[in-house]
Coordinates of C-alpha atoms and ligand atoms in Angstrom, one line a residue:
X1 CA 4.3 -82.0 -48.5
X2 CA 2.3 -83.3 -45.6
X3 CA -1.3 -84.1 -46.5
X4 CA -2.2 -81.6 -43.7
X5 CA -1.1 -78.6 -45.7
X6 CA -2.1 -79.5 -49.2
X7 CA -4.4 -76.6 -49.4
X8 CA -2.3 -74.1 -47.5
X9 CA -2.7 -70.6 -48.7
X10 CA -5.9 -71.5 -50.7
X11 CA -9.1 -69.6 -50.2
X12 CA -12.1 -71.6 -51.0
X13 CA -15.7 -70.5 -51.3
X14 CA -17.8 -73.5 -50.2
X15 CA -21.3 -73.1 -51.5
X16 CA -24.3 -75.1 -50.2
X17 CA -27.6 -75.4 -52.0
X18 CA -30.6 -77.2 -50.7
X19 CA -30.4 -81.0 -50.1
X20 CA -30.0 -83.6 -47.4
X21 CA -26.3 -83.9 -48.4
X22 CA -25.8 -80.6 -46.6
X23 CA -24.8 -82.8 -43.6
X24 CA -21.8 -83.9 -45.6
X25 CA -20.8 -80.3 -46.3
X26 CA -20.2 -79.9 -42.6
X27 CA -17.6 -82.6 -42.7
X28 CA -16.2 -81.2 -45.9
X29 CA -15.7 -77.7 -44.4
X30 CA -13.7 -79.5 -41.7
X31 CA -11.6 -81.4 -44.1
X32 CA -10.7 -78.3 -46.1
X33 CA -9.8 -76.4 -43.0
X34 CA -7.7 -79.4 -41.9
X35 CA -5.9 -79.3 -45.2
X36 CA -4.9 -75.7 -44.6
X37 CA -7.5 -73.8 -46.7
X38 CA -9.4 -70.8 -45.5
X39 CA -13.1 -71.6 -46.2
X40 CA -15.8 -69.0 -46.8
X41 CA -19.2 -70.7 -46.6
X42 CA -22.1 -69.3 -48.7
X43 CA -25.5 -70.9 -48.3
X44 CA -28.7 -70.6 -50.3
X45 CA -32.0 -70.1 -48.6
X46 CA -32.9 -73.8 -49.3
X47 CA -29.6 -75.0 -47.8
X48 CA -30.6 -73.2 -44.5
X49 CA -33.5 -75.6 -44.3
X50 CA -31.1 -78.5 -44.0
X51 CA -28.2 -77.2 -41.9
X52 CA -27.7 -74.0 -39.9
X53 CA -25.3 -71.2 -40.7
X54 CA -24.2 -71.5 -37.0
X55 CA -22.9 -75.0 -37.6
X56 CA -21.1 -74.0 -40.8
X57 CA -19.6 -70.9 -39.1
X58 CA -18.3 -73.0 -36.2
X59 CA -16.6 -75.5 -38.6
X60 CA -15.2 -73.0 -41.1
X61 CA -14.3 -70.4 -38.4
X62 CA -15.8 -67.6 -40.4
X63 CA -19.3 -66.0 -40.5
X64 CA -21.5 -67.5 -43.2
X65 CA -22.9 -65.4 -46.1
X66 CA -26.5 -66.2 -47.2
X67 CA -27.7 -63.0 -48.9
X68 CA -26.6 -60.6 -51.6
X69 CA -28.1 -57.9 -49.4
X70 CA -25.7 -58.7 -46.5
X71 CA -24.7 -55.3 -45.0
X72 CA -21.3 -56.7 -43.8
X73 CA -19.6 -55.9 -47.1
X74 CA -18.9 -52.1 -47.0
X75 CA -19.5 -51.7 -50.7
X76 CA -22.6 -53.8 -50.7
X77 CA -21.1 -56.1 -53.4
X78 CA -20.7 -59.4 -51.6
X79 CA -20.8 -61.4 -54.9
X80 CA -17.8 -59.5 -56.2
X81 CA -15.7 -59.5 -53.0
X82 CA -16.3 -63.1 -52.2
X83 CA -15.5 -64.4 -55.7
X84 CA -12.4 -62.2 -56.2
X85 CA -10.8 -63.5 -53.0
X86 CA -11.4 -67.2 -54.0
X87 CA -9.0 -69.6 -55.5
X88 CA -11.9 -71.9 -56.3
X89 CA -15.6 -72.1 -55.7
X90 CA -16.9 -75.6 -54.7
X91 CA -20.7 -76.0 -54.6
X92 CA -21.5 -79.1 -52.5
X93 CA -24.2 -80.1 -52.5
X94 CA -25.4 -78.8 -55.8
X95 CA -29.2 -79.4 -56.1
X96 CA -31.0 -80.0 -59.5
X97 CA -32.5 -76.6 -59.1
X98 CA -29.1 -74.9 -58.5
X99 CA -27.5 -76.6 -61.5
X100 CA -30.5 -75.4 -63.6
X101 CA -29.8 -71.8 -62.3
X102 CA -26.1 -72.1 -63.3
X103 CA -27.0 -73.5 -66.7
X104 CA -29.2 -70.5 -67.3
X105 CA -26.8 -67.9 -65.9
X106 CA -29.3 -66.9 -63.3
X107 CA -28.3 -64.7 -60.4
X108 CA -31.3 -64.6 -58.0
X109 CA -29.3 -65.6 -54.9
X110 CA -25.9 -64.7 -53.6
X111 CA -24.4 -68.2 -54.5
X112 CA -25.6 -68.2 -58.1
X113 CA -24.7 -64.6 -58.4
X114 CA -21.1 -65.1 -57.3
X115 CA -20.7 -68.1 -59.5
X116 CA -21.6 -65.9 -62.4
X117 CA -19.5 -63.0 -61.2
X118 CA -16.3 -65.0 -60.6
X119 CA -13.4 -64.7 -63.0
X120 CA -13.5 -67.8 -65.2
X121 CA -9.8 -67.5 -65.9
X122 CA -8.6 -67.6 -62.3
X123 CA -11.3 -69.2 -60.2
X124 CA -12.5 -72.7 -61.2
X125 CA -16.0 -73.7 -60.4
X126 CA -16.5 -77.2 -59.0
X127 CA -20.0 -78.7 -58.7
X128 CA -20.9 -81.8 -56.6
X129 CA -24.4 -82.8 -57.5
X130 CA -26.6 -84.5 -54.9
X131 CA -30.2 -85.5 -55.7
X132 CA -32.6 -88.4 -56.1
X133 CA -31.6 -90.8 -58.9
X134 CA -34.7 -90.0 -61.0
X135 CA -34.0 -86.2 -60.8
X136 CA -30.4 -86.9 -61.8
X137 CA -31.4 -89.1 -64.7
X138 CA -34.0 -86.6 -66.0
X139 CA -33.2 -85.2 -69.4
X140 CA -33.6 -81.7 -68.1
X141 CA -30.9 -82.2 -65.4
X142 CA -28.6 -84.0 -67.9
X143 CA -29.0 -81.2 -70.3
X144 CA -28.2 -78.6 -67.6
X145 CA -25.1 -80.6 -66.5
X146 CA -23.8 -80.8 -70.1
X147 CA -24.4 -77.1 -70.4
X148 CA -22.4 -76.1 -67.2
X149 CA -19.6 -78.4 -68.3
X150 CA -19.5 -76.7 -71.7
X151 CA -19.4 -73.4 -69.8
X152 CA -16.3 -74.5 -67.9
X153 CA -17.5 -76.0 -64.7
X154 CA -16.1 -79.3 -63.4
X155 CA -18.7 -81.8 -62.2
X156 CA -17.6 -84.1 -59.4
X157 CA -19.6 -87.3 -59.2
X158 CA -22.3 -88.1 -58.3
X159 CA -21.7 -91.5 -56.8
X160 CA -24.0 -94.5 -56.9
X161 CA -25.5 -96.0 -53.7
X162 CA -28.2 -95.7 -51.0
X163 CA -30.1 -92.4 -51.1
X164 CA -31.8 -90.6 -48.3
X165 CA -35.2 -91.2 -50.0
X166 CA -34.7 -95.0 -49.6
X167 CA -33.9 -95.6 -53.3
X168 CA -30.6 -96.8 -54.7
X169 CA -28.9 -95.3 -57.7
X170 CA -26.9 -92.4 -59.1
X171 CA -27.1 -89.1 -57.3
X172 CA -25.3 -89.4 -54.0
X173 CA -22.8 -86.6 -53.3
X174 CA -19.2 -87.7 -53.1
X175 CA -17.7 -88.1 -49.6
X176 CA -16.0 -85.2 -48.0
X177 CA -12.5 -86.7 -48.4
X178 CA -13.1 -87.5 -52.1
X179 CA -14.2 -83.9 -52.7
X180 CA -11.1 -82.6 -50.7
X181 CA -8.8 -84.7 -53.0
X182 CA -10.6 -83.5 -56.1
X183 CA -10.0 -79.9 -55.0
X184 CA -6.3 -80.6 -54.2
X185 CA -6.0 -82.1 -57.8
X186 CA -7.5 -78.9 -59.3
X187 CA -4.4 -77.0 -58.1
X188 CA -1.8 -79.4 -59.6
X189 CA -0.2 -78.5 -62.9
X190 CA -1.7 -80.5 -65.8
X191 CA 1.7 -81.6 -67.2
X192 CA 0.2 -84.8 -68.6
X193 CA -3.1 -83.5 -69.8
X194 CA -4.8 -86.0 -72.1
X195 CA -1.9 -88.5 -72.0
X196 CA -2.2 -92.1 -70.8
X197 CA -0.1 -93.8 -68.2
X198 CA 0.1 -97.5 -67.2
X199 CA 1.5 -98.3 -63.8
X200 CA 2.4 -101.5 -62.0
X201 CA 2.5 -101.4 -58.2
X202 CA 2.9 -103.4 -55.0
X203 CA 4.4 -106.9 -54.6
X204 CA 3.4 -110.0 -56.4
X205 CA 2.4 -113.2 -54.6
X206 CA 3.7 -116.5 -55.9
X207 CA 1.7 -119.5 -54.5
X208 CA 3.5 -122.4 -53.0
X209 CA 0.3 -124.1 -52.0
X210 CA -3.3 -122.9 -51.3
X211 CA -2.2 -121.1 -48.0
X212 CA 1.5 -120.1 -48.6
X213 CA 3.5 -118.2 -51.0
X214 CA 6.6 -116.1 -51.9
X215 CA 6.2 -112.3 -51.7
X216 CA 8.0 -109.2 -50.3
X217 CA 7.5 -106.2 -48.2
X218 CA 6.5 -103.7 -50.9
X219 CA 3.5 -101.7 -49.6
X220 CA 2.5 -100.3 -53.0
X221 CA 2.5 -96.8 -51.6
X222 CA 5.0 -95.4 -54.2
X223 CA 3.1 -96.9 -57.1
X224 CA -0.3 -95.7 -55.8
X225 CA 1.2 -92.2 -55.2
X226 CA 2.5 -92.3 -58.9
X227 CA -1.0 -93.3 -60.0
X228 CA -2.6 -90.4 -58.1
X229 CA -0.1 -87.9 -59.2
X230 CA -0.5 -89.0 -62.9
X231 CA -4.3 -88.6 -62.6
X232 CA -3.9 -85.2 -60.9
X233 CA -1.6 -84.1 -63.8
X234 CA -4.5 -84.8 -66.2
X235 CA -3.5 -88.3 -67.5
X236 CA -5.8 -91.3 -68.1
X237 CA -4.4 -93.8 -65.7
X238 CA -4.5 -97.6 -65.5
X239 CA -3.0 -99.2 -62.3
X240 CA -2.1 -102.9 -62.3
X241 CA -1.8 -103.7 -58.6
X242 CA -0.5 -106.7 -56.7
X243 CA -2.0 -107.7 -53.4
X244 CA -2.1 -104.5 -51.3
X245 CA -4.6 -102.9 -49.0
X246 CA -4.7 -99.4 -50.4
X247 CA -7.7 -97.4 -51.7
X248 CA -7.8 -96.7 -55.5
X249 CA -6.9 -93.0 -56.2
X250 CA -9.9 -91.2 -57.7
X251 CA -10.2 -91.4 -61.4
X252 CA -7.8 -94.3 -61.7
X253 CA -8.8 -97.6 -63.4
X254 CA -7.4 -100.5 -61.3
X255 CA -6.8 -104.1 -62.3
X256 CA -5.9 -106.4 -59.3
X257 CA -3.6 -109.3 -59.8
X258 CA -1.7 -111.7 -57.6
X259 CA 1.3 -113.3 -59.4
X260 CA 4.0 -112.0 -61.8
X261 CA 2.5 -114.0 -64.6
X262 CA -1.0 -112.4 -64.0
X263 CA 0.7 -109.0 -63.8
X264 CA 2.3 -109.6 -67.2
X265 CA -0.9 -110.9 -68.7
X266 CA -2.7 -107.8 -67.5
X267 CA 0.0 -105.4 -68.7
X268 CA 0.6 -106.8 -72.2
X269 CA -2.7 -105.9 -73.8
X270 CA -2.8 -102.5 -72.0
X271 CA 0.8 -101.4 -73.0
X272 CA 0.1 -100.5 -76.6
X273 CA -2.9 -98.4 -75.5
X274 CA -0.7 -96.2 -73.2
X275 CA 1.9 -93.6 -73.9
X276 CA 3.9 -94.1 -70.6
X277 CA 4.6 -97.2 -68.6
X278 CA 5.9 -96.8 -65.0
X279 CA 6.9 -100.1 -63.4
X280 CA 7.0 -99.5 -59.7
X281 CA 6.0 -103.1 -58.8
X282 CA 8.4 -105.2 -56.7
X283 CA 7.8 -108.3 -58.8
X284 CA 8.9 -111.5 -57.1
X285 CA 12.0 -112.8 -58.9
X286 CA 11.0 -116.5 -58.6
X287 CA 7.9 -118.6 -58.4
X288 CA 7.5 -122.3 -57.4
X289 CA 7.7 -124.5 -60.5
X290 CA 4.5 -126.1 -59.4
X291 CA 2.0 -124.8 -56.8
X292 CA 0.8 -127.8 -54.7
X293 CA -3.0 -128.4 -55.0
X294 CA -3.3 -129.2 -51.3
X295 CA -1.6 -127.7 -48.2
X296 CA 1.9 -129.2 -48.0
X297 CA 2.2 -131.1 -44.6
X298 CA 5.2 -131.4 -42.3
X299 CA 6.4 -135.1 -42.4
X300 CA 8.1 -135.0 -39.0
X301 CA 11.5 -135.7 -40.5
X302 CA 12.9 -132.3 -39.6
X303 CA 13.6 -131.7 -43.3
X304 CA 11.8 -129.3 -45.6
X305 CA 10.6 -130.6 -49.0
X306 CA 12.7 -129.2 -51.8
X307 CA 11.1 -126.4 -53.7
X308 CA 11.9 -126.0 -57.3
X309 CA 11.9 -122.3 -58.4
X310 CA 11.6 -120.8 -61.8
X311 CA 12.5 -117.2 -62.7
X312 CA 9.6 -114.9 -63.4
X313 CA 9.2 -113.0 -66.6
X314 CA 10.6 -109.5 -66.5
X315 CA 7.5 -107.3 -67.2
X316 CA 9.4 -104.1 -67.7
X317 CA 11.9 -105.6 -70.1
X318 CA 9.2 -107.3 -72.0
X319 CA 7.3 -104.1 -72.5
X320 CA 10.5 -102.2 -73.4
X321 CA 11.1 -104.7 -76.2
X322 CA 7.7 -104.3 -77.8
X323 CA 7.8 -103.0 -81.4
X324 CA 8.1 -99.2 -81.4
X325 CA 4.5 -98.6 -82.5
X326 CA 3.2 -100.6 -79.6
X327 CA 5.7 -99.5 -77.0
X328 CA 5.0 -96.9 -74.3
X329 CA 7.8 -94.7 -73.0
X330 CA 9.1 -96.8 -70.1
X331 CA 10.2 -95.9 -66.6
X332 CA 11.7 -98.5 -64.3
X333 CA 12.3 -98.4 -60.6
X334 CA 15.3 -99.8 -58.9
X335 CA 15.3 -100.6 -55.2
X336 CA 19.0 -101.2 -54.1
X337 CA 20.8 -101.7 -50.8
X338 CA 24.1 -100.1 -52.1
X339 CA 25.8 -98.8 -55.2
X340 CA 22.7 -97.0 -56.3
X341 CA 24.0 -95.3 -59.4
X342 CA 26.0 -98.3 -60.7
X343 CA 23.1 -100.7 -60.4
X344 CA 20.6 -98.1 -61.9
X345 CA 22.9 -97.5 -64.9
X346 CA 23.2 -101.2 -65.4
X347 CA 19.4 -101.6 -65.3
X348 CA 18.9 -98.8 -67.8
X349 CA 21.0 -100.7 -70.3
X350 CA 19.8 -104.2 -69.4
X351 CA 16.1 -103.4 -69.5
X352 CA 16.5 -101.0 -72.5
X353 CA 14.5 -98.1 -70.9
X354 CA 15.1 -94.3 -71.1
X355 CA 14.7 -93.6 -67.4
X356 CA 15.4 -95.5 -64.1
X357 CA 14.2 -94.2 -60.7
X358 CA 16.5 -95.5 -58.1
X359 CA 15.9 -95.7 -54.3
X360 CA 17.3 -97.5 -51.3
X361 CA 15.0 -100.4 -50.8
X362 CA 15.3 -100.8 -47.0
X363 CA 14.8 -97.1 -46.5
X364 CA 11.5 -96.9 -48.5
X365 CA 9.5 -100.1 -48.1
X366 CA 6.3 -99.4 -46.2
X367 CA 7.4 -95.8 -45.3
X368 CA 5.5 -92.6 -46.3
X369 CA 8.6 -90.8 -47.5
X370 CA 11.5 -91.5 -49.8
X371 CA 14.4 -90.1 -51.7
X372 CA 14.6 -90.7 -55.5
X373 CA 17.5 -90.6 -57.9
X374 CA 16.6 -90.2 -61.5
X375 CA 19.2 -91.9 -63.8
X376 CA 19.1 -91.5 -67.6
X377 CA 21.4 -91.0 -70.6
X378 CA 21.9 -87.3 -69.6
X379 CA 23.0 -88.0 -66.0
X380 CA 21.7 -88.2 -62.5
X381 CA 19.2 -86.0 -60.8
X382 CA 18.2 -86.3 -57.1
X383 CA 14.7 -85.6 -55.8
X384 CA 15.4 -85.0 -52.1
X385 CA 13.6 -86.7 -49.2
X386 CA 9.9 -85.9 -49.2
X387 CA 6.6 -87.7 -48.8
X388 CA 5.8 -90.2 -51.7
X389 CA 3.0 -88.1 -53.2
X390 CA 5.2 -85.0 -53.4
X391 CA 8.0 -87.1 -55.1
X392 CA 5.4 -88.7 -57.4
X393 CA 4.2 -85.2 -58.5
X394 CA 7.8 -84.1 -59.2
X395 CA 8.4 -87.4 -61.1
X396 CA 5.4 -86.6 -63.3
X397 CA 6.9 -83.2 -64.2
X398 CA 10.3 -85.0 -65.0
X399 CA 8.6 -87.6 -67.2
X400 CA 6.5 -84.9 -69.0
X401 CA 9.7 -82.9 -69.7
X402 CA 11.4 -86.1 -71.3
X403 CA 8.3 -87.5 -73.0
X404 CA 8.6 -87.3 -76.8
X405 CA 5.8 -85.1 -78.4
X406 CA 2.9 -87.0 -79.8
X407 CA 3.2 -87.8 -83.5
X408 CA 0.8 -85.4 -85.3
Ligands
C5P1 O1 15.5 -106.4 -61.9 P1 14.9 -105.5 -60.9 O2 13.8 -106.3 -60.1 O3 15.8 -104.9 -59.9 O4 14.2 -104.3 -61.7 C1 13.4 -103.4 -61.1 C2 12.4 -102.8 -62.2 O5 12.0 -103.8 -63.1 C3 11.2 -102.3 -61.6 O6 10.8 -101.2 -62.4 C4 10.2 -103.4 -61.6 O7 8.9 -103.0 -61.5 C5 10.6 -104.1 -62.9 N1 10.4 -105.6 -62.9 C6 9.5 -106.1 -63.7 N2 9.3 -107.5 -63.8 C7 10.2 -108.3 -63.0 C8 11.2 -107.7 -62.2 C9 11.3 -106.3 -62.2 O8 8.7 -105.4 -64.3 N3 10.0 -109.6 -63.1

């Protein structure tokens, strides 16, 4: 699926309560519309002190609602109509006062009223707090936040950083793109709810000297998409990443490494703590036996100094050989240039893993789309060409279907 249509067909009520972060809600409305959603903006009286309904109408393409007495709803029940149409309600920014209203089940304004009137079964409530750090840290706010979470709301953020008041700390509203991605995640099936997934991604870099090394063209995109999809599916995710320039998917714990040995050293203590291990990294097969301390110079002879290479440890095979109690359910990737099935079957046996995901290396490196072939003891199953995030989501469903139940 193209990132442009991730929210296609979804109707979102975007609620604004009073706070400087209302300026970010303008961008958020745009991001949601860009992602294909229809957006109905509802503003509190306080929000209207920070941004105009005209701006929000222009960005959402729909008239804004601000009052429960709005005569536009023929039956006079804006709170019911607006919440029944919605696939989700996202309050961004949510002020300390608005969170207090939610915690108490108050309904003095249209926005709090519709949050109360929505169907808890079909319409999730997402709340993005934005306030001064002292207000956020206050026990009253923390009590209210705990209460709305207990009542079924999802609290997104807040982030830490510079605040409009000049102070620095917790209380910044998440950025528009982060909130958009959180909303997209809400609609993904929670096939890995509460499970834990460890992933390796990207290439490794094996130093020859301080400025050179052996690496490959892996972009890390597939592994990062797997990490995002696993988090969206409800898993706790740890991502061990080689040198790549990709942002960490939200909610994912990331450990950066350079070489294969560092990747193995990072993976080994983590493996027994995870239920699934997905090895997407394109680990360099060899490393120089000795990395030179200084930059190796040309000597003018026209010859290149011989480089002794050693084979790197096989991270996947090492994890797959851990004792059963410490071993996660292992998934390997195989990038081949030909004879996909034969090589994948060979890897299944050689590495001792229950599932190999095969793809054609030259057709995937650095690209945004891919085709995957799942090879296991039961046979082969193709996931046809799609963008890497769509494939990663399908792969999560395939893994969830094969994963043994947790011992009780
Ligand atoms: O042997 P080959 O590199 O083709 O195997 C690919 C699979 O094994 C991938 O899942 C890759 O992440 C993993 N692998 C590894 N450590 C290595 C080499 C490959 O974990 N040293």
